[in-house]
Amino acid sequence: MTRNISATQTKTKLETKPNRKGRRRRSRELALQGLYQWRVAGGTVEAIEEQLHETREFLKTDEKYFSDLMQGVLANLTELEKHIQPCLDRPLKELSPVEFAILLLSTYELASHPETPYRAVINEAVELAKTYGGTGGHKYVNGVLDKLAVRLRAEEVKLQVRAKT
């Protein structure tokens, strides 16, 4: 005997549970959009945040995390750029706006969010670069962030390397 199941009855556990990782990922995506907009069109962080708050996607974010990312990156821009530049093979101004925004976002997370494992930060950045960046941009972002992780999270990286051997 077969049973007809409607689409509304087939929700998985993931769809019914709050998904913190998913909310953080969407927070990163919106922060990336905001940083891209800031880089390309200018504007204040407050105006950009307000505009993004009005989107439907914002309902799926971790609002505090999103605000921390946007405000934290722009408040610490000079310091973040100083961390990034030694790991690049070209001047910052030659990076695409998407790669630049992803590197700023991820560098801020590496520097300011030790509760997030460095590998998670890098993996999220690579996924953003695959989705929004140019061809091969994810490889470049991965290489730069690997170097940055050694600088900003030396102990965590050493522990990870030891655990693998």
mmCIF file of N, CA and C in Angstrom, residues 2-103:
data_model
loop_
_atom_site.group_PDB
_atom_site.id
_atom_site.type_symbol
_atom_site.label_atom_id
_atom_site.label_comp_id
_atom_site.label_asym_id
_atom_site.label_seq_id
_atom_site.Cartn_x
_atom_site.Cartn_y
_atom_site.Cartn_z
ATOM 1 N N THR A 2 0.638 2.153 -0.885
ATOM 2 C CA THR A 2 1.409 3.397 -0.944
ATOM 3 C C THR A 2 0.610 4.519 -0.328
ATOM 4 N N ARG A 3 1.343 5.480 0.117
ATOM 5 C CA ARG A 3 0.724 6.600 0.801
ATOM 6 C C ARG A 3 1.138 7.889 0.114
ATOM 7 N N ASN A 4 0.219 8.762 -0.164
ATOM 8 C CA ASN A 4 0.544 10.060 -0.741
ATOM 9 C C ASN A 4 0.978 10.996 0.375
ATOM 10 N N ILE A 5 2.137 11.572 0.181
ATOM 11 C CA ILE A 5 2.660 12.506 1.180
ATOM 12 C C ILE A 5 2.792 13.865 0.519
ATOM 13 N N SER A 6 2.186 14.849 1.126
ATOM 14 C CA SER A 6 2.276 16.196 0.548
ATOM 15 C C SER A 6 3.656 16.783 0.818
ATOM 16 N N ALA A 7 4.000 17.794 0.053
ATOM 17 C CA ALA A 7 5.304 18.447 0.192
ATOM 18 C C ALA A 7 5.490 19.034 1.587
ATOM 19 N N THR A 8 4.412 19.500 2.193
ATOM 20 C CA THR A 8 4.539 20.092 3.523
ATOM 21 C C THR A 8 4.817 19.056 4.595
ATOM 22 N N GLN A 9 4.477 17.803 4.337
ATOM 23 C CA GLN A 9 4.710 16.747 5.312
ATOM 24 C C GLN A 9 6.112 16.162 5.221
ATOM 25 N N THR A 10 6.867 16.518 4.209
ATOM 26 C CA THR A 10 8.173 15.898 3.988
ATOM 27 C C THR A 10 9.330 16.743 4.501
ATOM 28 N N LYS A 11 9.072 17.633 5.406
ATOM 29 C CA LYS A 11 10.155 18.445 5.959
ATOM 30 C C LYS A 11 11.160 17.562 6.686
ATOM 31 N N THR A 12 12.405 17.827 6.461
ATOM 32 C CA THR A 12 13.450 17.081 7.152
ATOM 33 C C THR A 12 13.735 17.728 8.492
ATOM 34 N N LYS A 13 14.516 17.041 9.307
ATOM 35 C CA LYS A 13 14.912 17.594 10.596
ATOM 36 C C LYS A 13 15.668 18.900 10.422
ATOM 37 N N LEU A 14 16.494 18.983 9.379
ATOM 38 C CA LEU A 14 17.260 20.205 9.145
ATOM 39 C C LEU A 14 16.357 21.387 8.848
ATOM 40 N N GLU A 15 15.242 21.144 8.182
ATOM 41 C CA GLU A 15 14.335 22.231 7.840
ATOM 42 C C GLU A 15 13.527 22.703 9.043
ATOM 43 N N THR A 16 13.327 21.856 10.024
ATOM 44 C CA THR A 16 12.516 22.237 11.166
ATOM 45 C C THR A 16 13.347 22.737 12.340
ATOM 46 N N LYS A 17 14.629 22.418 12.359
ATOM 47 C CA LYS A 17 15.502 22.882 13.431
ATOM 48 C C LYS A 17 16.117 24.225 13.063
ATOM 49 N N PRO A 18 16.338 25.096 14.050
ATOM 50 C CA PRO A 18 17.082 26.301 13.738
ATOM 51 C C PRO A 18 18.503 25.902 13.351
ATOM 52 N N ASN A 19 19.007 26.443 12.295
ATOM 53 C CA ASN A 19 20.317 26.063 11.789
ATOM 54 C C ASN A 19 21.281 27.227 11.975
ATOM 55 N N ARG A 20 22.032 27.192 13.067
ATOM 56 C CA ARG A 20 22.935 28.287 13.391
ATOM 57 C C ARG A 20 24.002 28.465 12.320
ATOM 58 N N LYS A 21 24.570 27.374 11.866
ATOM 59 C CA LYS A 21 25.594 27.467 10.839
ATOM 60 C C LYS A 21 25.018 28.102 9.579
ATOM 61 N N GLY A 22 23.822 27.694 9.198
ATOM 62 C CA GLY A 22 23.176 28.275 8.030
ATOM 63 C C GLY A 22 22.923 29.758 8.202
ATOM 64 N N ARG A 23 22.523 30.159 9.384
ATOM 65 C CA ARG A 23 22.273 31.579 9.658
ATOM 66 C C ARG A 23 23.579 32.360 9.610
ATOM 67 N N ARG A 24 24.639 31.770 10.109
ATOM 68 C CA ARG A 24 25.948 32.434 10.042
ATOM 69 C C ARG A 24 26.420 32.552 8.599
ATOM 70 N N ARG A 25 26.211 31.491 7.832
ATOM 71 C CA ARG A 25 26.609 31.531 6.416
ATOM 72 C C ARG A 25 25.859 32.647 5.698
ATOM 73 N N ARG A 26 24.559 32.750 5.937
ATOM 74 C CA ARG A 26 23.786 33.817 5.300
ATOM 75 C C ARG A 26 24.219 35.187 5.810
ATOM 76 N N SER A 27 24.636 35.264 7.065
ATOM 77 C CA SER A 27 25.164 36.528 7.595
ATOM 78 C C SER A 27 26.429 36.922 6.846
ATOM 79 N N ARG A 28 27.282 35.941 6.586
ATOM 80 C CA ARG A 28 28.508 36.208 5.825
ATOM 81 C C ARG A 28 28.178 36.643 4.398
ATOM 82 N N GLU A 29 27.203 35.976 3.795
ATOM 83 C CA GLU A 29 26.816 36.340 2.426
ATOM 84 C C GLU A 29 26.313 37.777 2.355
ATOM 85 N N LEU A 30 25.451 38.151 3.288
ATOM 86 C CA LEU A 30 24.944 39.521 3.284
ATOM 87 C C LEU A 30 26.040 40.518 3.624
ATOM 88 N N ALA A 31 26.921 40.166 4.546
ATOM 89 C CA ALA A 31 28.047 41.053 4.859
ATOM 90 C C ALA A 31 28.938 41.214 3.631
ATOM 91 N N LEU A 32 29.154 40.135 2.904
ATOM 92 C CA LEU A 32 29.923 40.214 1.660
ATOM 93 C C LEU A 32 29.249 41.173 0.684
ATOM 94 N N GLN A 33 27.941 41.059 0.537
ATOM 95 C CA GLN A 33 27.217 41.966 -0.354
ATOM 96 C C GLN A 33 27.371 43.415 0.098
ATOM 97 N N GLY A 34 27.272 43.625 1.405
ATOM 98 C CA GLY A 34 27.421 44.975 1.938
ATOM 99 C C GLY A 34 28.816 45.535 1.722
ATOM 100 N N LEU A 35 29.834 44.714 1.948
ATOM 101 C CA LEU A 35 31.214 45.168 1.751
ATOM 102 C C LEU A 35 31.506 45.414 0.274
ATOM 103 N N TYR A 36 30.945 44.576 -0.574
ATOM 104 C CA TYR A 36 31.087 44.784 -2.019
ATOM 105 C C TYR A 36 30.452 46.121 -2.404
ATOM 106 N N GLN A 37 29.244 46.353 -1.928
ATOM 107 C CA GLN A 37 28.545 47.609 -2.219
ATOM 108 C C GLN A 37 29.355 48.796 -1.711
ATOM 109 N N TRP A 38 29.888 48.688 -0.508
ATOM 110 C CA TRP A 38 30.702 49.760 0.066
ATOM 111 C C TRP A 38 31.920 50.032 -0.814
ATOM 112 N N ARG A 39 32.581 48.974 -1.273
ATOM 113 C CA ARG A 39 33.789 49.120 -2.090
ATOM 114 C C ARG A 39 33.482 49.722 -3.460
ATOM 115 N N VAL A 40 32.393 49.281 -4.078
ATOM 116 C CA VAL A 40 32.088 49.701 -5.442
ATOM 117 C C VAL A 40 31.348 51.040 -5.487
ATOM 118 N N ALA A 41 30.340 51.198 -4.623
ATOM 119 C CA ALA A 41 29.483 52.380 -4.708
ATOM 120 C C ALA A 41 29.678 53.374 -3.573
ATOM 121 N N GLY A 42 30.376 52.962 -2.524
ATOM 122 C CA GLY A 42 30.537 53.849 -1.375
ATOM 123 C C GLY A 42 29.308 53.817 -0.484
ATOM 124 N N GLY A 43 29.230 54.749 0.400
ATOM 125 C CA GLY A 43 28.115 54.814 1.335
ATOM 126 C C GLY A 43 28.571 54.488 2.743
ATOM 127 N N THR A 44 27.714 54.772 3.690
ATOM 128 C CA THR A 44 28.044 54.511 5.088
ATOM 129 C C THR A 44 27.615 53.104 5.464
ATOM 130 N N VAL A 45 28.275 52.568 6.469
ATOM 131 C CA VAL A 45 27.922 51.227 6.941
ATOM 132 C C VAL A 45 26.476 51.202 7.429
ATOM 133 N N GLU A 46 26.043 52.281 8.045
ATOM 134 C CA GLU A 46 24.672 52.341 8.556
ATOM 135 C C GLU A 46 23.657 52.271 7.417
ATOM 136 N N ALA A 47 23.904 53.029 6.346
ATOM 137 C CA ALA A 47 22.979 53.037 5.208
ATOM 138 C C ALA A 47 22.950 51.674 4.519
ATOM 139 N N ILE A 48 24.117 51.067 4.375
ATOM 140 C CA ILE A 48 24.191 49.756 3.729
ATOM 141 C C ILE A 48 23.490 48.709 4.587
ATOM 142 N N GLU A 49 23.738 48.738 5.895
ATOM 143 C CA GLU A 49 23.067 47.783 6.795
ATOM 144 C C GLU A 49 21.558 47.953 6.739
ATOM 145 N N GLU A 50 21.110 49.196 6.757
ATOM 146 C CA GLU A 50 19.666 49.459 6.717
ATOM 147 C C GLU A 50 19.054 48.896 5.436
ATOM 148 N N GLN A 51 19.743 49.105 4.319
ATOM 149 C CA GLN A 51 19.251 48.585 3.045
ATOM 150 C C GLN A 51 19.183 47.055 3.066
ATOM 151 N N LEU A 52 20.209 46.408 3.604
ATOM 152 C CA LEU A 52 20.228 44.946 3.654
ATOM 153 C C LEU A 52 19.205 44.393 4.646
ATOM 154 N N HIS A 53 18.921 45.148 5.712
ATOM 155 C CA HIS A 53 17.904 44.724 6.692
ATOM 156 C C HIS A 53 16.536 44.593 6.039
ATOM 157 N N GLU A 54 16.305 45.348 4.982
ATOM 158 C CA GLU A 54 15.002 45.355 4.324
ATOM 159 C C GLU A 54 14.806 44.199 3.347
ATOM 160 N N THR A 55 15.840 43.415 3.114
ATOM 161 C CA THR A 55 15.716 42.299 2.173
ATOM 162 C C THR A 55 15.104 41.083 2.859
ATOM 163 N N ARG A 56 14.500 40.220 2.068
ATOM 164 C CA ARG A 56 13.925 38.981 2.614
ATOM 165 C C ARG A 56 15.012 38.074 3.173
ATOM 166 N N GLU A 57 16.172 38.084 2.549
ATOM 167 C CA GLU A 57 17.272 37.225 2.997
ATOM 168 C C GLU A 57 17.710 37.559 4.418
ATOM 169 N N PHE A 58 17.522 38.804 4.831
ATOM 170 C CA PHE A 58 17.974 39.206 6.160
ATOM 171 C C PHE A 58 17.269 38.424 7.259
ATOM 172 N N LEU A 59 16.048 38.009 7.008
ATOM 173 C CA LEU A 59 15.297 37.243 8.006
ATOM 174 C C LEU A 59 15.972 35.918 8.334
ATOM 175 N N LYS A 60 16.827 35.439 7.441
ATOM 176 C CA LYS A 60 17.489 34.145 7.618
ATOM 177 C C LYS A 60 18.895 34.278 8.192
ATOM 178 N N THR A 61 19.253 35.465 8.663
ATOM 179 C CA THR A 61 20.608 35.677 9.167
ATOM 180 C C THR A 61 20.653 35.694 10.690
ATOM 181 N N ASP A 62 21.862 35.629 11.200
ATOM 182 C CA ASP A 62 22.146 35.893 12.606
ATOM 183 C C ASP A 62 22.438 37.392 12.650
ATOM 184 N N GLU A 63 21.444 38.167 13.038
ATOM 185 C CA GLU A 63 21.524 39.623 12.942
ATOM 186 C C GLU A 63 22.730 40.201 13.674
ATOM 187 N N LYS A 64 22.996 39.720 14.872
ATOM 188 C CA LYS A 64 24.133 40.241 15.640
ATOM 189 C C LYS A 64 25.449 39.939 14.931
ATOM 190 N N TYR A 65 25.559 38.740 14.398
ATOM 191 C CA TYR A 65 26.792 38.351 13.715
ATOM 192 C C TYR A 65 26.987 39.182 12.450
ATOM 193 N N PHE A 66 25.920 39.378 11.704
ATOM 194 C CA PHE A 66 25.977 40.212 10.504
ATOM 195 C C PHE A 66 26.465 41.617 10.852
ATOM 196 N N SER A 67 25.849 42.233 11.862
ATOM 197 C CA SER A 67 26.236 43.595 12.252
ATOM 198 C C SER A 67 27.675 43.647 12.732
ATOM 199 N N ASP A 68 28.081 42.631 13.495
ATOM 200 C CA ASP A 68 29.465 42.583 13.955
ATOM 201 C C ASP A 68 30.423 42.519 12.773
ATOM 202 N N LEU A 69 30.109 41.691 11.784
ATOM 203 C CA LEU A 69 30.979 41.568 10.614
ATOM 204 C C LEU A 69 31.067 42.890 9.859
ATOM 205 N N MET A 70 29.936 43.477 9.546
ATOM 206 C CA MET A 70 29.933 44.733 8.782
ATOM 207 C C MET A 70 30.667 45.837 9.526
ATOM 208 N N GLN A 71 30.268 46.067 10.763
ATOM 209 C CA GLN A 71 30.851 47.164 11.523
ATOM 210 C C GLN A 71 32.296 46.880 11.895
ATOM 211 N N GLY A 72 32.592 45.636 12.252
ATOM 212 C CA GLY A 72 33.950 45.270 12.638
ATOM 213 C C GLY A 72 34.942 45.405 11.508
ATOM 214 N N VAL A 73 34.555 44.957 10.320
ATOM 215 C CA VAL A 73 35.456 45.065 9.167
ATOM 216 C C VAL A 73 35.751 46.528 8.871
ATOM 217 N N LEU A 74 34.723 47.344 8.768
ATOM 218 C CA LEU A 74 34.945 48.736 8.377
ATOM 219 C C LEU A 74 35.613 49.554 9.484
ATOM 220 N N ALA A 75 35.372 49.213 10.738
ATOM 221 C CA ALA A 75 36.032 49.918 11.843
ATOM 222 C C ALA A 75 37.514 49.567 11.942
ATOM 223 N N ASN A 76 37.886 48.391 11.453
ATOM 224 C CA ASN A 76 39.274 47.917 11.554
ATOM 225 C C ASN A 76 39.937 47.773 10.191
ATOM 226 N N LEU A 77 39.454 48.511 9.220
ATOM 227 C CA LEU A 77 39.885 48.360 7.833
ATOM 228 C C LEU A 77 41.396 48.458 7.655
ATOM 229 N N THR A 78 42.007 49.485 8.202
ATOM 230 C CA THR A 78 43.450 49.687 8.022
ATOM 231 C C THR A 78 44.242 48.528 8.603
ATOM 232 N N GLU A 79 43.876 48.097 9.791
ATOM 233 C CA GLU A 79 44.567 46.974 10.434
ATOM 234 C C GLU A 79 44.388 45.682 9.627
ATOM 235 N N LEU A 80 43.187 45.452 9.137
ATOM 236 C CA LEU A 80 42.926 44.247 8.345
ATOM 237 C C LEU A 80 43.743 44.258 7.054
ATOM 238 N N GLU A 81 43.802 45.408 6.406
ATOM 239 C CA GLU A 81 44.600 45.522 5.179
ATOM 240 C C GLU A 81 46.077 45.257 5.460
ATOM 241 N N LYS A 82 46.558 45.705 6.612
ATOM 242 C CA LYS A 82 47.963 45.453 6.986
ATOM 243 C C LYS A 82 48.229 43.965 7.195
ATOM 244 N N HIS A 83 47.252 43.247 7.678
ATOM 245 C CA HIS A 83 47.395 41.792 7.827
ATOM 246 C C HIS A 83 47.390 41.101 6.466
ATOM 247 N N ILE A 84 46.531 41.559 5.580
ATOM 248 C CA ILE A 84 46.335 40.895 4.289
ATOM 249 C C ILE A 84 47.497 41.134 3.329
ATOM 250 N N GLN A 85 47.956 42.370 3.206
ATOM 251 C CA GLN A 85 48.913 42.741 2.156
ATOM 252 C C GLN A 85 50.159 41.858 2.096
ATOM 253 N N PRO A 86 50.808 41.508 3.211
ATOM 254 C CA PRO A 86 52.010 40.666 3.104
ATOM 255 C C PRO A 86 51.747 39.264 2.539
ATOM 256 N N CYS A 87 50.506 38.853 2.531
ATOM 257 C CA CYS A 87 50.161 37.513 2.037
ATOM 258 C C CYS A 87 49.755 37.518 0.561
ATOM 259 N N LEU A 88 49.769 38.684 -0.058
ATOM 260 C CA LEU A 88 49.340 38.823 -1.448
ATOM 261 C C LEU A 88 50.525 38.865 -2.398
ATOM 262 N N ASP A 89 50.254 38.563 -3.653
ATOM 263 C CA ASP A 89 51.264 38.664 -4.698
ATOM 264 C C ASP A 89 51.069 39.922 -5.548
ATOM 265 N N ARG A 90 50.185 40.798 -5.101
ATOM 266 C CA ARG A 90 49.880 42.043 -5.822
ATOM 267 C C ARG A 90 49.327 43.055 -4.827
ATOM 268 N N PRO A 91 49.256 44.312 -5.206
ATOM 269 C CA PRO A 91 48.667 45.307 -4.296
ATOM 270 C C PRO A 91 47.175 45.034 -4.060
ATOM 271 N N LEU A 92 46.698 45.396 -2.890
ATOM 272 C CA LEU A 92 45.282 45.218 -2.542
ATOM 273 C C LEU A 92 44.350 45.830 -3.577
ATOM 274 N N LYS A 93 44.717 47.001 -4.081
ATOM 275 C CA LYS A 93 43.832 47.707 -5.013
ATOM 276 C C LYS A 93 43.633 46.945 -6.324
ATOM 277 N N GLU A 94 44.491 45.958 -6.598
ATOM 278 C CA GLU A 94 44.359 45.169 -7.824
ATOM 279 C C GLU A 94 43.470 43.936 -7.654
ATOM 280 N N LEU A 95 43.037 43.664 -6.432
ATOM 281 C CA LEU A 95 42.116 42.544 -6.205
ATOM 282 C C LEU A 95 40.733 42.906 -6.737
ATOM 283 N N SER A 96 40.001 41.895 -7.156
ATOM 284 C CA SER A 96 38.611 42.154 -7.545
ATOM 285 C C SER A 96 37.852 42.592 -6.289
ATOM 286 N N PRO A 97 36.802 43.389 -6.450
ATOM 287 C CA PRO A 97 36.036 43.813 -5.268
ATOM 288 C C PRO A 97 35.484 42.635 -4.462
ATOM 289 N N VAL A 98 35.140 41.539 -5.125
ATOM 290 C CA VAL A 98 34.599 40.371 -4.418
ATOM 291 C C VAL A 98 35.695 39.709 -3.589
ATOM 292 N N GLU A 99 36.850 39.447 -4.187
ATOM 293 C CA GLU A 99 37.955 38.827 -3.445
ATOM 294 C C GLU A 99 38.402 39.726 -2.296
ATOM 295 N N PHE A 100 38.465 41.022 -2.547
ATOM 296 C CA PHE A 100 38.846 41.975 -1.508
ATOM 297 C C PHE A 100 37.880 41.881 -0.326
ATOM 298 N N ALA A 101 36.580 41.887 -0.614
ATOM 299 C CA ALA A 101 35.573 41.824 0.449
ATOM 300 C C ALA A 101 35.646 40.499 1.204
ATOM 301 N N ILE A 102 35.841 39.405 0.494
ATOM 302 C CA ILE A 102 35.944 38.092 1.147
ATOM 303 C C ILE A 102 37.164 38.047 2.053
ATOM 304 N N LEU A 103 38.283 38.572 1.588
ATOM 305 C CA LEU A 103 39.500 38.571 2.409
ATOM 306 C C LEU A 103 39.347 39.462 3.634
#
